PDB file of C-alpha atoms in Angstrom:
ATOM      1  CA  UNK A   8      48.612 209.480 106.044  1.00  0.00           C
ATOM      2  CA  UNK A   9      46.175 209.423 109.164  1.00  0.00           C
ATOM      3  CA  UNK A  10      46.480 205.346 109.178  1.00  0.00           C
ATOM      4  CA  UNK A  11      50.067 205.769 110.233  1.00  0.00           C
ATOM      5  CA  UNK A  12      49.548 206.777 114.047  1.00  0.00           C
ATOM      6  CA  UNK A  13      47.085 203.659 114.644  1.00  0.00           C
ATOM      7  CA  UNK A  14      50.119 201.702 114.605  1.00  0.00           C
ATOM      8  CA  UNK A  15      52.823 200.671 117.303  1.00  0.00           C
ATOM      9  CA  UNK A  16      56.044 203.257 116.446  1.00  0.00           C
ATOM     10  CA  UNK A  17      58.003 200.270 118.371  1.00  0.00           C
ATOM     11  CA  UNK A  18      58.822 196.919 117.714  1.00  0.00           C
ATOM     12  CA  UNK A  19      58.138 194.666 121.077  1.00  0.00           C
ATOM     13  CA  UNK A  20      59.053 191.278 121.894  1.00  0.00           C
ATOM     14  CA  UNK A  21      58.273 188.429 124.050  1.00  0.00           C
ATOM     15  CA  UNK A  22      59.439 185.081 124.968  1.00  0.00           C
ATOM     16  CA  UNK A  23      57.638 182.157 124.859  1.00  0.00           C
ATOM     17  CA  UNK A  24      57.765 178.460 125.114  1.00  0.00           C
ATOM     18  CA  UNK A  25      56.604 176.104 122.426  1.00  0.00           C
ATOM     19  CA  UNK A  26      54.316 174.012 123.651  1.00  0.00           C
ATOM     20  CA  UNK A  27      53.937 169.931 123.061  1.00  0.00           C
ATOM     21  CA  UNK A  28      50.817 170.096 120.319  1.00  0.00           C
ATOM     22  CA  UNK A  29      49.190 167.251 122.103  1.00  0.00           C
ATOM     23  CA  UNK A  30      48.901 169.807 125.324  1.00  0.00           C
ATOM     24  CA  UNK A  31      47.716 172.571 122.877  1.00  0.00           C
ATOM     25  CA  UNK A  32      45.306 170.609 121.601  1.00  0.00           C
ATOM     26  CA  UNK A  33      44.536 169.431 125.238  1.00  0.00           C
ATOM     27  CA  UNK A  34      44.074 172.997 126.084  1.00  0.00           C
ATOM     28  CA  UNK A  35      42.400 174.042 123.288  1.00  0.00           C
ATOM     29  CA  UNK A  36      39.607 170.856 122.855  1.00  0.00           C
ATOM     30  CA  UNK A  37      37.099 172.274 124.578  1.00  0.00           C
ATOM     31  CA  UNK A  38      36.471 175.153 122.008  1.00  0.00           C
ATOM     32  CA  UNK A  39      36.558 172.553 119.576  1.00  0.00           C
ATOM     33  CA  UNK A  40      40.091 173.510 117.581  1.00  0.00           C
ATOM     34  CA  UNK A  41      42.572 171.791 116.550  1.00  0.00           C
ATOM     35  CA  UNK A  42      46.066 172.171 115.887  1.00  0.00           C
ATOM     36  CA  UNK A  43      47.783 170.788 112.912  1.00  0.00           C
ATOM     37  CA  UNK A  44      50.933 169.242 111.611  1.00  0.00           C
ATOM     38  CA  UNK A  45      51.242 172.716 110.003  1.00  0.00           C
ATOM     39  CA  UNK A  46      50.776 174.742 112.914  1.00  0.00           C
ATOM     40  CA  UNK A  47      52.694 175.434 117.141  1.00  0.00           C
ATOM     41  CA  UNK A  48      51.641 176.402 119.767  1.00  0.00           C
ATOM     42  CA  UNK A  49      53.601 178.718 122.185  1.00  0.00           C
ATOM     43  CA  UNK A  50      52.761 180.371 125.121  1.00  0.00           C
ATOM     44  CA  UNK A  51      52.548 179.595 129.187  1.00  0.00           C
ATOM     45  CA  UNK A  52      50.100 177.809 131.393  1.00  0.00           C
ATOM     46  CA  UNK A  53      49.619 180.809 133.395  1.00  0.00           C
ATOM     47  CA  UNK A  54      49.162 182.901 130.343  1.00  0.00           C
ATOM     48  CA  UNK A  55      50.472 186.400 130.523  1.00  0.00           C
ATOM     49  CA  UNK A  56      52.345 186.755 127.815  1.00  0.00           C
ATOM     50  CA  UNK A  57      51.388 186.055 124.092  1.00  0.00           C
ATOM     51  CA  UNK A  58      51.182 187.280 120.364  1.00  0.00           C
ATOM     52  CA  UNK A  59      47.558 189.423 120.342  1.00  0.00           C
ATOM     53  CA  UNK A  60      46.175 191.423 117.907  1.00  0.00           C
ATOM     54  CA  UNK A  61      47.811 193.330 115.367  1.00  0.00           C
ATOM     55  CA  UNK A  62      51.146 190.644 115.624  1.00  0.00           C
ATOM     56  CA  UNK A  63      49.893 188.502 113.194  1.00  0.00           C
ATOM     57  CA  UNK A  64      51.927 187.381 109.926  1.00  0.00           C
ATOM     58  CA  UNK A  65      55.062 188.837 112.716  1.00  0.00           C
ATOM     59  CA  UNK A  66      57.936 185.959 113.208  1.00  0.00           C
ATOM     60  CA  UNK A  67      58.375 183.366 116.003  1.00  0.00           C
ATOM     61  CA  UNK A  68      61.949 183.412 115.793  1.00  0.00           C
ATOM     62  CA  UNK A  69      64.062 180.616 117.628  1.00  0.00           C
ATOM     63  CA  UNK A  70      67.484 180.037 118.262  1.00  0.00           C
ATOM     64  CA  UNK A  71      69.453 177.499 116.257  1.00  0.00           C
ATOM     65  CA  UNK A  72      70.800 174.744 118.249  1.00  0.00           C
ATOM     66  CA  UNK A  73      74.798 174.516 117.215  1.00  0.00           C
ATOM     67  CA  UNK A  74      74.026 178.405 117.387  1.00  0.00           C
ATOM     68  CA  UNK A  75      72.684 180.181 120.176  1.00  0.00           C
ATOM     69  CA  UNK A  76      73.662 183.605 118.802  1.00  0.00           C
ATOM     70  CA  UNK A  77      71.595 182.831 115.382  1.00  0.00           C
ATOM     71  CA  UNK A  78      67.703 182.839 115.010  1.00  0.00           C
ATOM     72  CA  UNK A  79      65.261 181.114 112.363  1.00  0.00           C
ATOM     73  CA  UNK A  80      61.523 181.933 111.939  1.00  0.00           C
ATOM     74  CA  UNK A  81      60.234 178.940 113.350  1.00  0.00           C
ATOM     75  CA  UNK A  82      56.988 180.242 113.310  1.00  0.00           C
ATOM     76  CA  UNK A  83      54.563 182.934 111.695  1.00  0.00           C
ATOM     77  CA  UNK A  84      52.156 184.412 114.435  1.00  0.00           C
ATOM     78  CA  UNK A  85      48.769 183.072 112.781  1.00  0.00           C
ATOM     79  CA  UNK A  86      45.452 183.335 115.350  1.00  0.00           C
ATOM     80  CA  UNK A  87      44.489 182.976 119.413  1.00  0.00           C
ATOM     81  CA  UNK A  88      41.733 183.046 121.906  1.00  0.00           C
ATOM     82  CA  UNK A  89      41.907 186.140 123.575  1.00  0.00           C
ATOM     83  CA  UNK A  90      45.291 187.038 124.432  1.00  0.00           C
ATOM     84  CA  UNK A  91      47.430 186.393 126.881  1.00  0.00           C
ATOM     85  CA  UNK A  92      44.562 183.904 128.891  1.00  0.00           C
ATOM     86  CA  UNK A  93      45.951 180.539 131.136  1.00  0.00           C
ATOM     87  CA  UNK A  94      45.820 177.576 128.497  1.00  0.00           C
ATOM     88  CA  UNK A  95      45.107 179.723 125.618  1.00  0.00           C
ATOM     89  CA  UNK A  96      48.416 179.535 123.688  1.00  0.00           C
ATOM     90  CA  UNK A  97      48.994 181.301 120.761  1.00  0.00           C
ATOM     91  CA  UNK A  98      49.114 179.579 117.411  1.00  0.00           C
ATOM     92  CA  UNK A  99      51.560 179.940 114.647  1.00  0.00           C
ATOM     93  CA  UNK A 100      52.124 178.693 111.279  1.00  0.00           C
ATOM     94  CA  UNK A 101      54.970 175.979 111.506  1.00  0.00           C
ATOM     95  CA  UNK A 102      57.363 177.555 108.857  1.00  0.00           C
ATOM     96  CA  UNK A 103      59.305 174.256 108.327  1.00  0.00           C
ATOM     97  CA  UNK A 104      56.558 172.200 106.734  1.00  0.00           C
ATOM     98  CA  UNK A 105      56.670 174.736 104.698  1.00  0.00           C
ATOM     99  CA  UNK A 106      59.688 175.434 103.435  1.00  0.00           C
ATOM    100  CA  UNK A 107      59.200 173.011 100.551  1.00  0.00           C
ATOM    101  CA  UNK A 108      56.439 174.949  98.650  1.00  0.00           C
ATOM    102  CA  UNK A 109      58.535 178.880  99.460  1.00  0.00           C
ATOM    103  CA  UNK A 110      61.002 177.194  97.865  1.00  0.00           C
ATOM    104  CA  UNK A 111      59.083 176.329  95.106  1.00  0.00           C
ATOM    105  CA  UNK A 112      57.480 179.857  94.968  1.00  0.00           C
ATOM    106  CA  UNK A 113      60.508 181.511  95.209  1.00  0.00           C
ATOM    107  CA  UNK A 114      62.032 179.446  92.739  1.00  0.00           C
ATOM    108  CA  UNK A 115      59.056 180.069  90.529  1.00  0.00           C
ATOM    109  CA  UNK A 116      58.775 183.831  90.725  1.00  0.00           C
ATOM    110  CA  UNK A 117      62.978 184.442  90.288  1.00  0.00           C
ATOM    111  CA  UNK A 118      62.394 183.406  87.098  1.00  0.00           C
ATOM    112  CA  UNK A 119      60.142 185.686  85.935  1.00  0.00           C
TER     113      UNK A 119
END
């Protein structure tokens, strides 16, 4: 399949901060967007790193607090401005608000 070599053969990672959503929405005000309940923001002042195209529906994993060693997906990598740009954070979907309705999904589609 020729699709195959458009894609990274590695899987990369970065580390990011979660931002405050009052700052992302702070940051991100002047381009008229808002950030949600359901959505986070993560990413640095300076910018440099981020989620950019081609990441999206990829995890923001975090590490448990009682549990440094153990991850959940706090976050699913949703849209940006640009990547990697000084007060342009990415945004994710906040998995925990969430986790209700999977449930219910799941729940509905195991018994089928």
């Amino acid at each position: 399949d020729s699709d195959v070599s458009r894609y990274e053969a590695a899987v990369n990672e970065v580390q990011v901060p979660i931002l405050n959503r009052e700052l992302c929405n702070t940051w991100l005000e002047h381009r008229e967007l808002n950030v949600t309940q359901g959505m986070i923001c993560a990413g640095y002042a300076e910018g440099g790193k981020d989620a950019c195209q081609g990441d999206s529906g990829g995890p923001l994993l975090c590490p448990m607090e009682d549990h440094p060693n153990r991850w959940f997906v706090g976050g699913i990598v949703s849209w940006g401005i640009k990547c990697a740009h000084p007060h342009l954070p990415g945004v994710y979907a906040y998995v925990p608000k969430y986790v209700p309705w999977i449930e219910q999904q799941m729940a509905l589609y195991s018994e089928k």
